[in-house]
mmCIF file of C-alpha atoms in Angstrom:
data_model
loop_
_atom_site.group_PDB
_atom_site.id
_atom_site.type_symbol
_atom_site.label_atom_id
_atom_site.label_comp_id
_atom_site.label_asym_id
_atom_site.label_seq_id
_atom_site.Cartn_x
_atom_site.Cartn_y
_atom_site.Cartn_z
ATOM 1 C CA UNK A 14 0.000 0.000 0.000
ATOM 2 C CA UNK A 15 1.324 3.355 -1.125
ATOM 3 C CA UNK A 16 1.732 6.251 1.267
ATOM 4 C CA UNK A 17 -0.951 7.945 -0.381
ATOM 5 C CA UNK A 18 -3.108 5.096 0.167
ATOM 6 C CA UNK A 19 -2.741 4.989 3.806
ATOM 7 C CA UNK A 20 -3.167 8.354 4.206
ATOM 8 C CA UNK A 21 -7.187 7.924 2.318
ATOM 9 C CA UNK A 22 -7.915 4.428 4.054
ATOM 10 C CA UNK A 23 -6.993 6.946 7.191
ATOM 11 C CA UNK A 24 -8.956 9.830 6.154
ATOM 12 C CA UNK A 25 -11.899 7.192 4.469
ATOM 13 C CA UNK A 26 -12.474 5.993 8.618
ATOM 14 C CA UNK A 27 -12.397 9.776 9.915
ATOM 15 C CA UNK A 28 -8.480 9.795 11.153
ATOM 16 C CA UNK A 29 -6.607 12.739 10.597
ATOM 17 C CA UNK A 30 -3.229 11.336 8.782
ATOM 18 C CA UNK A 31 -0.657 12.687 11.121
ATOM 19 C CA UNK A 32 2.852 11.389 10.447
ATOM 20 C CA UNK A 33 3.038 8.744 13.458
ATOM 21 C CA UNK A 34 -0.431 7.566 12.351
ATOM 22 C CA UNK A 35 0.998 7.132 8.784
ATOM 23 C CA UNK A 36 4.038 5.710 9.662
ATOM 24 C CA UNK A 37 1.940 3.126 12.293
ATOM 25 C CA UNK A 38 -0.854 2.624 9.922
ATOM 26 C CA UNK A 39 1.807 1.761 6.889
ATOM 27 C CA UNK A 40 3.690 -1.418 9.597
ATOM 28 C CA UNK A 41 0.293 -2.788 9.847
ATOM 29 C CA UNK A 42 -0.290 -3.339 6.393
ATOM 30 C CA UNK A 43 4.013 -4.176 5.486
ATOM 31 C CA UNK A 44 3.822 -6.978 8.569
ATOM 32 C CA UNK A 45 0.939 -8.935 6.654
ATOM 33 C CA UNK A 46 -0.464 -10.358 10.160
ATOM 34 C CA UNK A 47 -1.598 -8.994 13.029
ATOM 35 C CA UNK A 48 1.084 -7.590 15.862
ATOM 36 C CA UNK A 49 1.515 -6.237 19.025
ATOM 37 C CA UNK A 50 1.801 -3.413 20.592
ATOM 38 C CA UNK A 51 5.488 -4.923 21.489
ATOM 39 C CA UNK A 52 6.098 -5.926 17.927
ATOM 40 C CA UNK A 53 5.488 -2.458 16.409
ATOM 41 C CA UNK A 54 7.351 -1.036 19.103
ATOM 42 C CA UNK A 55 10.386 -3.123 17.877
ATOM 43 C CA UNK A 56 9.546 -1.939 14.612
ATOM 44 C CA UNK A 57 9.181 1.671 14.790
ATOM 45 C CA UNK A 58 12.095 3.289 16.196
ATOM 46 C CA UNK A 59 11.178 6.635 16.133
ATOM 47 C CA UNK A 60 7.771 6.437 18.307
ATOM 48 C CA UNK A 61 7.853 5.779 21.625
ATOM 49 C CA UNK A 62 5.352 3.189 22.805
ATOM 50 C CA UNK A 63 2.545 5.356 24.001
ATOM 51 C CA UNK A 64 2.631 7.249 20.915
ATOM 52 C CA UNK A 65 1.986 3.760 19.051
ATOM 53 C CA UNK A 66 -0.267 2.929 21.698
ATOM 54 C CA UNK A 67 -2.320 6.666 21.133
ATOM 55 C CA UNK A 68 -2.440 5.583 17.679
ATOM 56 C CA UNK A 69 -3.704 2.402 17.669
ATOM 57 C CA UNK A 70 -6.204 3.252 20.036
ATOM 58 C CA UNK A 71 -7.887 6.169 17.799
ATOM 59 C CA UNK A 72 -7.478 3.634 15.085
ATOM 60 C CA UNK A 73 -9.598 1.484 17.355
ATOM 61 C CA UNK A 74 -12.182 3.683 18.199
ATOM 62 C CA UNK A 75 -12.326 4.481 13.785
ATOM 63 C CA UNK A 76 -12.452 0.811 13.414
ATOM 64 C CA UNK A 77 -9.299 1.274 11.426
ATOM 65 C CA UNK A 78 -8.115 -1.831 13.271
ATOM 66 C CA UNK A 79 -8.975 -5.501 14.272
ATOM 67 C CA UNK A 80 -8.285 -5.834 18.002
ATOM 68 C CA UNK A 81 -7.386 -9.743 17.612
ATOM 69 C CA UNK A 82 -7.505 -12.005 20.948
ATOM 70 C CA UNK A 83 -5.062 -14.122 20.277
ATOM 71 C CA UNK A 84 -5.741 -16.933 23.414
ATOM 72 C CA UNK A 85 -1.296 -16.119 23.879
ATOM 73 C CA UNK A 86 0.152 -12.996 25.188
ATOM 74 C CA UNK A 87 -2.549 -10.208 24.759
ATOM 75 C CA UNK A 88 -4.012 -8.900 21.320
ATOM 76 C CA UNK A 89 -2.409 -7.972 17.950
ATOM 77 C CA UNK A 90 -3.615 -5.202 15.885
ATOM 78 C CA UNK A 91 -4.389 -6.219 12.092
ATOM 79 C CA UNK A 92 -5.177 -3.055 10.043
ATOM 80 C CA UNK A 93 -9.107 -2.867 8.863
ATOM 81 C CA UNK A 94 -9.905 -2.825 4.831
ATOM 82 C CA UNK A 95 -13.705 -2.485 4.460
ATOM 83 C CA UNK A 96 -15.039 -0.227 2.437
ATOM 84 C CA UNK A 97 -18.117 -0.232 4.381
ATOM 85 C CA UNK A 98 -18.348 1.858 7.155
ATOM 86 C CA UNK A 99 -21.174 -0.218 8.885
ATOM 87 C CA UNK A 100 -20.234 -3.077 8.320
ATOM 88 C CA UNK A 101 -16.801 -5.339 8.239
ATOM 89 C CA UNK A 102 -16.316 -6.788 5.373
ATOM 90 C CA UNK A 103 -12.573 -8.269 5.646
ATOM 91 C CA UNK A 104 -12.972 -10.471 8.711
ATOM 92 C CA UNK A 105 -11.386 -13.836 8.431
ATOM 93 C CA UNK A 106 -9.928 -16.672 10.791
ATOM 94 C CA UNK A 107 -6.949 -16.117 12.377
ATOM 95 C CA UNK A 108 -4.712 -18.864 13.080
ATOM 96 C CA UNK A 109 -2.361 -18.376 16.509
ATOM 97 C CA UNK A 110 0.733 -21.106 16.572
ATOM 98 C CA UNK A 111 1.443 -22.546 19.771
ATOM 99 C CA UNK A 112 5.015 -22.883 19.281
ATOM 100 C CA UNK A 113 6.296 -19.560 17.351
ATOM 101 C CA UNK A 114 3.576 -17.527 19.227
ATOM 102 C CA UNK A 115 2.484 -15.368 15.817
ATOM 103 C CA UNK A 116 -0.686 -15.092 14.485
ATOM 104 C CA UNK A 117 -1.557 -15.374 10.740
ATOM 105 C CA UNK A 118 -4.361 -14.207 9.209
ATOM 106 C CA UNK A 119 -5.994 -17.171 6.910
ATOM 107 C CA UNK A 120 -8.221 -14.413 4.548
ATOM 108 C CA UNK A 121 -9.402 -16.676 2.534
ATOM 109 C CA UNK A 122 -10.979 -18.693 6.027
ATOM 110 C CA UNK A 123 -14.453 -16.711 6.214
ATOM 111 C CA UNK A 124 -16.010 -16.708 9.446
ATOM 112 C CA UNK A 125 -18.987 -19.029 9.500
ATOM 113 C CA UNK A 126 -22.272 -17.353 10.240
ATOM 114 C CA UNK A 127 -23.234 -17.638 14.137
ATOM 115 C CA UNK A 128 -26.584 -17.828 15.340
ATOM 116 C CA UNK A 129 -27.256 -16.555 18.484
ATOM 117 C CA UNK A 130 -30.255 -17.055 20.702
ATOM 118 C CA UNK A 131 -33.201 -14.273 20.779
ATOM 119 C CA UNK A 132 -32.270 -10.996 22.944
ATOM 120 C CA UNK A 133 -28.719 -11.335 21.989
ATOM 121 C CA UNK A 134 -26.965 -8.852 19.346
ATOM 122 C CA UNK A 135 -23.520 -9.508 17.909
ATOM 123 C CA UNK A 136 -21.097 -6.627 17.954
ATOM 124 C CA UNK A 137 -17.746 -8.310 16.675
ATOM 125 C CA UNK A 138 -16.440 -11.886 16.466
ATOM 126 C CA UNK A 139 -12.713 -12.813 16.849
ATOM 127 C CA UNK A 140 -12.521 -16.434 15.367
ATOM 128 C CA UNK A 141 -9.198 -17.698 16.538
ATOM 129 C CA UNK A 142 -7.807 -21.585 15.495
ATOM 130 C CA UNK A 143 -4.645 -22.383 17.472
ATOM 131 C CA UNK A 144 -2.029 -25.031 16.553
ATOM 132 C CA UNK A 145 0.990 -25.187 15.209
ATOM 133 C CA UNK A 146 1.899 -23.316 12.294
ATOM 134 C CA UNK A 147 3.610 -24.908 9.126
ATOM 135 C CA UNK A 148 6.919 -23.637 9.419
ATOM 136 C CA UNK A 149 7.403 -24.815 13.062
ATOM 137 C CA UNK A 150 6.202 -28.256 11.994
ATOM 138 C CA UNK A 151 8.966 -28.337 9.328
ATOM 139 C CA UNK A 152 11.408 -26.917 12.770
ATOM 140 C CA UNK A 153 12.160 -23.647 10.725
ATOM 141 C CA UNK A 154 11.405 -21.265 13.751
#
């Protein structure tokens, strides 16, 4: 994704494309899975980790991001690309590996539809398979 498209998927959810936001919004998108606020620290040098944190929580509140559960050491951040503003249209499965501790996103894995009972509404779902990844079955991590 180009700078200038960060800056309009920024502006298209109502965030104001400051520099840090930019340059946070644009590691999302290189990494190609969802991280944490630990692993974009490691990868942005040049914000501190409450300035990452600032930004991913405005991003939050724009639905820029996925917060992603990920059952292992706290949530990831995966960056948001519906072009709906109601409505997600990019959630998938995410897959966390036991062994490497990353998550991967498996896009083409839709989220089956869930039924709930009467009286209850659905808000978000975070559909997270856990095993081991196919790199650290082949002992590459």
């Amino acid at each position: 994704m180009s700078k200038q498209d960060t800056v309009e998927l920024l502006a298209f959810h109502g965030v104001k494309p400051t520099a840090n936001r930019i340059l946070v919004a644009s590691e999302l998108e290189a990494a190609g899975r969802p991280l944490s606020l630990s692993e974009l620290e490691a990868k942005i040098k040049t914000i501190d980790k409450s300035g990452i944190f600032r930004a991913l929580t405005l991003f939050r509140e724009h639905h820029l991001v996925h917060v992603i559960e990920d059952g292992g050491d706290g949530v990831r951040y995966e960056l948001c690309h519906s072009h709906d503003e109601e409505h997600d249209d990019d959630i998938h499965v995410h897959f966390y590996c036991e062994r490497c501790r990353r998550t991967y996103c498996l896009e083409d894995t839709k989220i089956p539809p869930v039924e709930l009972p009467g009286g209850f509404v659905m808000n978000a779902v975070n559909y997270m398979v856990k095993g081991i990844c196919p790199a650290c079955r082949k002992g590459e991590h």
